[in-house]
Amino acid sequence: MMALEYDENIVVIDAGLMFPEEEMLGVDLVLPDVTYLAERKEKVLGFLLTHGHEDHVGALPYILPKVNAPIYGSRLTLGFIKNKLREHKLVEQADLREVKAGDVVELGPFKTEFIHVAHSIPDTTALAIETPVGMVVHSGDFKMDQTPVDMRPTDMARLSHFGDHGVMLLMSDSTNAERDGFTPSERTIGEAFQELFGQCPGRIIISTFASNIYRIQQALNTAARYKRKVAVIGRSMVNNLTIAQELGYIQMPGDIMIKVQDINKEPDEKLVILSSGSQGEPLSALTRIAAQEHPQVKLKSGDTVILSATPIPGNEELVSRTINNCYKHGARVFYSARNRVHASGHASREELKLMLNL
Ligand SMILES: [Zn+2]
């Protein structure tokens, strides 16, 4: 979360939350301190959102009661937020305003253009904010994926346009800032799925971030190619898939979905289970499956578990425990430390340099 202030005007960029670190016992969520904004709430002209990840929008339900201003974001971003606000009974109070890449929003002295960037969730944007003292470009989370699943690479032409006209302040960073080279394309994971599915004798259980719509789409496509049916388990996975499908961000490759209660009617070699819990969260579907505590899915030999995610720092132990449990119950496990089953959504060093050069 970040705020730009000029005279009597404030715009807020993103409103994310953090998950507690291991030593924060009893803490569920870490929220930004908005005292400064709450004390000046009549000056806040709007929230400008870059994308729908929790660490960028997750704090909104907690902030809106204190600072209520129009919320600008792309269609999928607002789709996810609306669902969250509904859970908090705040959707009526929220003033959600949909924007798309290329749109310009004028709020007091701030004129903001939304620029498309590739990331691990569709509809992600960077922001070019014209201010009275100069141009501010906020890259948000991005990668320079040349072959993204939706074939919409980062809009380098537009970024370079602003570069040519002079940028006073570039705000750009990446969790992969220490990683050399370029982050692999999201599309490589579809290829990896294609290869892996061919080697799986029985059921395939895939877990990824529930917001990674591209990954889910690639899993669905591969399942369809192998004539496997797909059941989805885990609340976040079911919710996000429903929203993304309603808004047109997921295309179902034919009639492949089945209800989780029907999984035993399908032969093992014709089944994929798409599960939430890629971070080993204690009550999540995959964790319960791995511990043989899930009411509908019990692991058995012949099963393959694909953990298509990396542990967020701090979650390593939980994820390792899940992997160990899967092995213990006879499943084969493919995970990012050993297999090419995950590609990050964040820029590596060469991509950060490219952003600087643009
Ligand atoms: Zn993100």
GROMACS .gro file of C-alpha atoms and ligand atoms in nm:
model
  359
    1MET     CA    1   0.000   0.000   0.000
    2MET     CA    2   0.125   0.341  -0.091
    3ALA     CA    3  -0.020   0.691  -0.098
    4LEU     CA    4   0.060   0.996  -0.309
    5GLU     CA    5  -0.034   1.330  -0.157
    6TYR     CA    6  -0.036   1.672  -0.321
    7ASP     CA    7  -0.194   1.975  -0.152
    8GLU     CA    8  -0.532   1.859  -0.025
    9ASN     CA    9  -0.543   1.546  -0.239
   10ILE     CA   10  -0.443   1.186  -0.178
   11VAL     CA   11  -0.458   0.880  -0.400
   12VAL     CA   12  -0.385   0.535  -0.261
   13ILE     CA   13  -0.213   0.265  -0.465
   14ASP     CA   14  -0.320  -0.088  -0.367
   15ALA     CA   15  -0.433  -0.198  -0.022
   16GLY     CA   16  -0.274  -0.531   0.050
   17LEU     CA   17  -0.226  -0.741   0.357
   18MET     CA   18   0.050  -0.970   0.475
   19PHE     CA   19   0.026  -1.309   0.631
   20PRO     CA   20   0.173  -1.348   0.978
   21GLU     CA   21   0.525  -1.474   1.020
   22GLU     CA   22   0.596  -1.780   1.227
   23GLU     CA   23   0.661  -1.594   1.551
   24MET     CA   24   0.333  -1.397   1.528
   25LEU     CA   25   0.135  -1.651   1.724
   26GLY     CA   26  -0.239  -1.594   1.729
   27VAL     CA   27  -0.222  -1.337   1.448
   28ASP     CA   28  -0.443  -1.410   1.146
   29LEU     CA   29  -0.362  -1.119   0.916
   30VAL     CA   30  -0.119  -0.829   0.913
   31LEU     CA   31  -0.295  -0.511   0.801
   32PRO     CA   32  -0.150  -0.175   0.701
   33ASP     CA   33  -0.178   0.107   0.954
   34VAL     CA   34  -0.411   0.360   0.790
   35THR     CA   35  -0.424   0.614   1.073
   36TYR     CA   36  -0.269   0.884   0.853
   37LEU     CA   37  -0.533   0.828   0.584
   38ALA     CA   38  -0.822   0.796   0.829
   39GLU     CA   39  -0.730   1.135   0.978
   40ARG     CA   40  -0.746   1.285   0.628
   41LYS     CA   41  -1.018   1.067   0.485
   42GLU     CA   42  -1.200   1.351   0.307
   43LYS     CA   43  -0.883   1.414   0.106
   44VAL     CA   44  -0.860   1.057  -0.022
   45LEU     CA   45  -0.986   1.068  -0.380
   46GLY     CA   46  -0.956   0.702  -0.465
   47PHE     CA   47  -0.785   0.367  -0.446
   48LEU     CA   48  -0.595   0.267  -0.760
   49LEU     CA   49  -0.554  -0.109  -0.774
   50THR     CA   50  -0.295  -0.290  -0.984
   51HIS     CA   51  -0.427  -0.647  -0.951
   52GLY     CA   52  -0.632  -0.886  -0.742
   53HIS     CA   53  -0.371  -1.061  -0.528
   54GLU     CA   54  -0.425  -1.060  -0.152
   55ASP     CA   55  -0.104  -0.870  -0.087
   56HIS     CA   56  -0.242  -0.590  -0.307
   57VAL     CA   57  -0.613  -0.576  -0.227
   58GLY     CA   58  -0.671  -0.802   0.074
   59ALA     CA   59  -0.687  -0.521   0.331
   60LEU     CA   60  -0.970  -0.333   0.157
   61PRO     CA   61  -1.250  -0.486   0.367
   62TYR     CA   62  -1.069  -0.364   0.680
   63ILE     CA   63  -0.983  -0.020   0.542
   64LEU     CA   64  -1.312   0.077   0.379
   65PRO     CA   65  -1.498   0.131   0.708
   66LYS     CA   66  -1.227   0.384   0.800
   67VAL     CA   67  -1.153   0.538   0.460
   68ASN     CA   68  -1.423   0.502   0.198
   69ALA     CA   69  -1.327   0.632  -0.145
   70PRO     CA   70  -1.393   0.510  -0.501
   71ILE     CA   71  -1.200   0.194  -0.590
   72TYR     CA   72  -1.056   0.173  -0.942
   73GLY     CA   73  -0.949  -0.164  -1.073
   74SER     CA   74  -0.977  -0.401  -1.365
   75ARG     CA   75  -1.272  -0.636  -1.411
   76LEU     CA   76  -1.120  -0.946  -1.255
   77THR     CA   77  -0.962  -0.745  -0.974
   78LEU     CA   78  -1.301  -0.599  -0.885
   79GLY     CA   79  -1.464  -0.941  -0.930
   80PHE     CA   80  -1.240  -1.087  -0.660
   81ILE     CA   81  -1.284  -0.783  -0.436
   82LYS     CA   82  -1.661  -0.788  -0.466
   83ASN     CA   83  -1.663  -1.146  -0.342
   84LYS     CA   84  -1.447  -1.047  -0.046
   85LEU     CA   85  -1.657  -0.740   0.035
   86ARG     CA   86  -1.972  -0.950   0.018
   87GLU     CA   87  -1.830  -1.181   0.286
   88HIS     CA   88  -1.771  -0.873   0.503
   89LYS     CA   89  -2.117  -0.729   0.417
   90LEU     CA   90  -1.953  -0.419   0.271
   91VAL     CA   91  -2.039  -0.449  -0.095
   92GLU     CA   92  -2.323  -0.194  -0.072
   93GLN     CA   93  -2.094   0.072   0.071
   94ALA     CA   94  -1.815   0.023  -0.181
   95ASP     CA   95  -1.792   0.244  -0.487
   96LEU     CA   96  -1.628   0.008  -0.738
   97ARG     CA   97  -1.527   0.158  -1.072
   98GLU     CA   98  -1.408  -0.072  -1.344
   99VAL     CA   99  -1.117   0.030  -1.563
  100LYS     CA  100  -0.921  -0.145  -1.834
  101ALA     CA  101  -0.569  -0.105  -1.965
  102GLY     CA  102  -0.547   0.221  -2.159
  103ASP     CA  103  -0.810   0.398  -1.947
  104VAL     CA  104  -0.720   0.727  -1.782
  105VAL     CA  105  -0.863   0.829  -1.446
  106GLU     CA  106  -0.839   1.189  -1.327
  107LEU     CA  107  -0.852   1.245  -0.953
  108GLY     CA  108  -0.770   1.602  -0.852
  109PRO     CA  109  -0.416   1.675  -0.968
  110PHE     CA  110  -0.345   1.306  -1.041
  111LYS     CA  111  -0.404   1.173  -1.391
  112THR     CA  112  -0.352   0.797  -1.400
  113GLU     CA  113  -0.323   0.568  -1.698
  114PHE     CA  114  -0.358   0.194  -1.644
  115ILE     CA  115  -0.104  -0.008  -1.847
  116HIS     CA  116  -0.133  -0.381  -1.908
  117VAL     CA  117   0.141  -0.601  -1.759
  118ALA     CA  118   0.180  -0.979  -1.750
  119HIS     CA  119   0.168  -1.142  -1.406
  120SER     CA  120   0.036  -1.461  -1.245
  121ILE     CA  121  -0.321  -1.330  -1.236
  122PRO     CA  122  -0.506  -1.188  -1.538
  123ASP     CA  123  -0.597  -0.821  -1.573
  124THR     CA  124  -0.287  -0.683  -1.400
  125THR     CA  125  -0.185  -0.324  -1.461
  126ALA     CA  126   0.099  -0.085  -1.398
  127LEU     CA  127   0.015   0.278  -1.329
  128ALA     CA  128   0.149   0.591  -1.495
  129ILE     CA  129   0.047   0.880  -1.274
  130GLU     CA  130   0.090   1.234  -1.400
  131THR     CA  131   0.133   1.466  -1.104
  132PRO     CA  132   0.194   1.843  -1.085
  133VAL     CA  133   0.560   1.773  -1.007
  134GLY     CA  134   0.629   1.503  -1.264
  135MET     CA  135   0.546   1.158  -1.391
  136VAL     CA  136   0.532   0.866  -1.149
  137VAL     CA  137   0.535   0.513  -1.291
  138HIS     CA  138   0.440   0.231  -1.056
  139SER     CA  139   0.516  -0.105  -1.216
  140GLY     CA  140   0.320  -0.314  -0.968
  141ASP     CA  141   0.390  -0.688  -0.988
  142PHE     CA  142   0.491  -0.785  -1.340
  143LYS     CA  143   0.698  -1.014  -1.556
  144MET     CA  144   0.814  -0.969  -1.914
  145ASP     CA  145   0.656  -1.296  -2.028
  146GLN     CA  146   0.685  -1.311  -2.407
  147THR     CA  147   0.439  -1.600  -2.441
  148PRO     CA  148   0.175  -1.549  -2.172
  149VAL     CA  149  -0.119  -1.786  -2.171
  150ASP     CA  150  -0.363  -1.510  -2.273
  151MET     CA  151  -0.114  -1.382  -2.532
  152ARG     CA  152  -0.115  -1.038  -2.375
  153PRO     CA  153   0.246  -0.956  -2.291
  154THR     CA  154   0.346  -0.656  -2.083
  155ASP     CA  155   0.275  -0.340  -2.284
  156MET     CA  156   0.635  -0.239  -2.335
  157ALA     CA  157   0.543   0.014  -2.603
  158ARG     CA  158   0.330   0.209  -2.359
  159LEU     CA  159   0.590   0.191  -2.081
  160SER     CA  160   0.853   0.309  -2.324
  161HIS     CA  161   0.623   0.594  -2.432
  162PHE     CA  162   0.624   0.723  -2.076
  163GLY     CA  163   0.998   0.660  -2.056
  164ASP     CA  164   1.051   0.880  -2.361
  165HIS     CA  165   0.851   1.162  -2.207
  166GLY     CA  166   1.048   1.151  -1.884
  167VAL     CA  167   0.967   0.970  -1.562
  168MET     CA  168   1.042   1.154  -1.241
  169LEU     CA  169   0.991   0.851  -1.019
  170LEU     CA  170   0.982   0.482  -1.112
  171MET     CA  171   0.854   0.254  -0.839
  172SER     CA  172   0.945  -0.098  -0.944
  173ASP     CA  173   1.055  -0.402  -0.752
  174SER     CA  174   1.030  -0.778  -0.761
  175THR     CA  175   1.051  -1.067  -0.517
  176ASN     CA  176   1.289  -1.220  -0.773
  177ALA     CA  177   1.528  -0.923  -0.774
  178GLU     CA  178   1.809  -1.158  -0.672
  179ARG     CA  179   1.737  -1.412  -0.945
  180ASP     CA  180   1.950  -1.386  -1.259
  181GLY     CA  181   1.813  -1.395  -1.610
  182PHE     CA  182   1.448  -1.401  -1.707
  183THR     CA  183   1.160  -1.571  -1.526
  184PRO     CA  184   1.034  -1.865  -1.736
  185SER     CA  185   0.712  -1.813  -1.926
  186GLU     CA  186   0.388  -1.931  -1.769
  187ARG     CA  187   0.334  -2.133  -2.086
  188THR     CA  188   0.625  -2.366  -1.999
  189ILE     CA  189   0.413  -2.504  -1.716
  190GLY     CA  190   0.141  -2.608  -1.958
  191GLU     CA  191   0.411  -2.800  -2.148
  192ALA     CA  192   0.531  -2.956  -1.822
  193PHE     CA  193   0.175  -3.064  -1.736
  194GLN     CA  194   0.141  -3.216  -2.081
  195GLU     CA  195   0.455  -3.424  -2.025
  196LEU     CA  196   0.371  -3.522  -1.667
  197PHE     CA  197   0.011  -3.624  -1.732
  198GLY     CA  198   0.141  -3.879  -1.982
  199GLN     CA  199   0.336  -4.053  -1.704
  200CYS     CA  200   0.060  -4.069  -1.444
  201PRO     CA  201  -0.104  -4.409  -1.405
  202GLY     CA  202  -0.377  -4.305  -1.162
  203ARG     CA  203  -0.539  -3.996  -1.019
  204ILE     CA  204  -0.368  -3.659  -1.052
  205ILE     CA  205  -0.406  -3.408  -0.773
  206ILE     CA  206  -0.288  -3.058  -0.867
  207SER     CA  207  -0.257  -2.779  -0.620
  208THR     CA  208  -0.169  -2.421  -0.705
  209PHE     CA  209  -0.250  -2.069  -0.589
  210ALA     CA  210  -0.626  -2.031  -0.621
  211SER     CA  211  -0.579  -1.695  -0.793
  212ASN     CA  212  -0.349  -1.831  -1.063
  213ILE     CA  213  -0.615  -1.844  -1.330
  214TYR     CA  214  -0.362  -1.914  -1.607
  215ARG     CA  215  -0.228  -2.218  -1.424
  216ILE     CA  216  -0.579  -2.346  -1.359
  217GLN     CA  217  -0.665  -2.294  -1.726
  218GLN     CA  218  -0.358  -2.492  -1.833
  219ALA     CA  219  -0.442  -2.773  -1.592
  220LEU     CA  220  -0.798  -2.786  -1.733
  221ASN     CA  221  -0.671  -2.787  -2.092
  222THR     CA  222  -0.427  -3.069  -2.021
  223ALA     CA  223  -0.695  -3.269  -1.841
  224ALA     CA  224  -0.924  -3.230  -2.143
  225ARG     CA  225  -0.645  -3.342  -2.377
  226TYR     CA  226  -0.600  -3.658  -2.170
  227LYS     CA  227  -0.977  -3.706  -2.148
  228ARG     CA  228  -0.971  -3.675  -1.772
  229LYS     CA  229  -1.258  -3.529  -1.569
  230VAL     CA  230  -1.183  -3.254  -1.318
  231ALA     CA  231  -1.319  -3.205  -0.967
  232VAL     CA  232  -1.238  -2.890  -0.772
  233ILE     CA  233  -1.197  -2.889  -0.396
  234GLY     CA  234  -1.119  -2.615  -0.148
  235ARG     CA  235  -1.328  -2.303  -0.093
  236SER     CA  236  -1.084  -2.050  -0.242
  237MET     CA  237  -1.031  -2.263  -0.552
  238VAL     CA  238  -1.406  -2.311  -0.606
  239ASN     CA  239  -1.480  -1.940  -0.548
  240ASN     CA  240  -1.208  -1.808  -0.777
  241LEU     CA  241  -1.285  -2.054  -1.052
  242THR     CA  242  -1.652  -1.955  -1.041
  243ILE     CA  243  -1.575  -1.582  -1.055
  244ALA     CA  244  -1.316  -1.619  -1.330
  245GLN     CA  245  -1.550  -1.835  -1.535
  246GLU     CA  246  -1.843  -1.595  -1.493
  247LEU     CA  247  -1.627  -1.303  -1.604
  248GLY     CA  248  -1.486  -1.493  -1.901
  249TYR     CA  249  -1.129  -1.542  -1.777
  250ILE     CA  250  -1.155  -1.922  -1.780
  251GLN     CA  251  -1.268  -2.115  -2.085
  252MET     CA  252  -1.394  -2.463  -2.007
  253PRO     CA  253  -1.246  -2.705  -2.261
  254GLY     CA  254  -1.565  -2.905  -2.296
  255ASP     CA  255  -1.778  -3.085  -2.042
  256ILE     CA  256  -1.502  -3.194  -1.804
  257MET     CA  257  -1.613  -3.078  -1.461
  258ILE     CA  258  -1.759  -3.322  -1.212
  259LYS     CA  259  -1.875  -3.281  -0.855
  260VAL     CA  260  -1.637  -3.385  -0.583
  261GLN     CA  261  -1.891  -3.635  -0.449
  262ASP     CA  262  -1.879  -3.811  -0.787
  263ILE     CA  263  -1.504  -3.868  -0.801
  264ASN     CA  264  -1.536  -4.233  -0.708
  265LYS     CA  265  -1.757  -4.292  -1.011
  266GLU     CA  266  -1.466  -4.207  -1.243
  267PRO     CA  267  -1.178  -4.448  -1.309
  268ASP     CA  268  -0.858  -4.325  -1.142
  269GLU     CA  269  -0.677  -4.277  -1.473
  270LYS     CA  270  -0.956  -4.047  -1.592
  271LEU     CA  271  -0.954  -3.809  -1.298
  272VAL     CA  272  -0.785  -3.482  -1.200
  273ILE     CA  273  -0.850  -3.318  -0.866
  274LEU     CA  274  -0.777  -2.947  -0.854
  275SER     CA  275  -0.715  -2.851  -0.496
  276SER     CA  276  -0.636  -2.544  -0.292
  277GLY     CA  277  -0.374  -2.560  -0.019
  278SER     CA  278  -0.050  -2.525  -0.214
  279GLN     CA  279   0.102  -2.345   0.085
  280GLY     CA  280   0.037  -2.630   0.327
  281GLU     CA  281  -0.217  -2.417   0.515
  282PRO     CA  282  -0.330  -2.627   0.813
  283LEU     CA  283  -0.701  -2.654   0.727
  284SER     CA  284  -0.673  -2.647   0.349
  285ALA     CA  285  -0.791  -2.924   0.121
  286LEU     CA  286  -0.447  -3.050   0.015
  287THR     CA  287  -0.316  -3.058   0.371
  288ARG     CA  288  -0.614  -3.265   0.478
  289ILE     CA  289  -0.579  -3.494   0.176
  290ALA     CA  290  -0.209  -3.544   0.253
  291ALA     CA  291  -0.292  -3.626   0.615
  292GLN     CA  292  -0.568  -3.867   0.507
  293GLU     CA  293  -0.819  -3.643   0.686
  294HIS     CA  294  -1.023  -3.527   0.388
  295PRO     CA  295  -1.375  -3.672   0.386
  296GLN     CA  296  -1.386  -3.736   0.011
  297VAL     CA  297  -1.027  -3.789  -0.101
  298LYS     CA  298  -0.792  -4.044   0.053
  299LEU     CA  299  -0.447  -4.082  -0.098
  300LYS     CA  300  -0.339  -4.421  -0.227
  301SER     CA  301  -0.053  -4.563  -0.427
  302GLY     CA  302  -0.082  -4.476  -0.794
  303ASP     CA  303  -0.185  -4.118  -0.711
  304THR     CA  304   0.030  -3.831  -0.834
  305VAL     CA  305   0.039  -3.500  -0.651
  306ILE     CA  306   0.161  -3.197  -0.844
  307LEU     CA  307   0.241  -2.903  -0.621
  308SER     CA  308   0.242  -2.626  -0.879
  309ALA     CA  309   0.362  -2.344  -0.655
  310THR     CA  310   0.660  -2.242  -0.448
  311PRO     CA  311   0.627  -2.194  -0.075
  312ILE     CA  312   0.586  -1.829   0.020
  313PRO     CA  313   0.875  -1.749   0.258
  314GLY     CA  314   0.773  -1.871   0.601
  315ASN     CA  315   0.558  -2.157   0.467
  316GLU     CA  316   0.846  -2.393   0.383
  317GLU     CA  317   0.792  -2.616   0.682
  318LEU     CA  318   0.418  -2.653   0.624
  319VAL     CA  319   0.472  -2.732   0.256
  320SER     CA  320   0.745  -2.986   0.336
  321ARG     CA  321   0.515  -3.156   0.583
  322THR     CA  322   0.245  -3.182   0.317
  323ILE     CA  323   0.493  -3.329   0.067
  324ASN     CA  324   0.617  -3.580   0.326
  325ASN     CA  325   0.263  -3.684   0.408
  326CYS     CA  326   0.183  -3.740   0.041
  327TYR     CA  327   0.487  -3.966   0.004
  328LYS     CA  328   0.398  -4.148   0.324
  329HIS     CA  329   0.062  -4.248   0.182
  330GLY     CA  330   0.204  -4.382  -0.139
  331ALA     CA  331   0.162  -4.091  -0.379
  332ARG     CA  332   0.428  -3.967  -0.619
  333VAL     CA  333   0.495  -3.597  -0.568
  334PHE     CA  334   0.618  -3.340  -0.817
  335TYR     CA  335   0.709  -3.003  -0.668
  336SER     CA  336   0.899  -2.694  -0.770
  337ALA     CA  337   1.224  -2.763  -0.585
  338ARG     CA  338   1.276  -3.081  -0.790
  339ASN     CA  339   1.056  -3.049  -1.099
  340ARG     CA  340   0.960  -2.777  -1.344
  341VAL     CA  341   0.600  -2.745  -1.225
  342HIS     CA  342   0.591  -2.379  -1.127
  343ALA     CA  343   0.687  -2.050  -1.291
  344SER     CA  344   0.695  -1.734  -1.089
  345GLY     CA  345   0.480  -1.436  -1.182
  346HIS     CA  346   0.754  -1.195  -1.084
  347ALA     CA  347   1.032  -1.038  -1.288
  348SER     CA  348   1.392  -1.157  -1.255
  349ARG     CA  349   1.695  -0.931  -1.283
  350GLU     CA  350   1.703  -0.895  -1.662
  351GLU     CA  351   1.336  -0.802  -1.663
  352LEU     CA  352   1.390  -0.540  -1.394
  353LYS     CA  353   1.674  -0.399  -1.604
  354LEU     CA  354   1.444  -0.394  -1.905
  355MET     CA  355   1.186  -0.200  -1.705
  356LEU     CA  356   1.455   0.051  -1.605
  357ASN     CA  357   1.571   0.087  -1.964
  358LEU     CA  358   1.221   0.144  -2.098
  359ZN      ZN  359   0.087  -1.018  -0.745
   0.00000   0.00000   0.00000
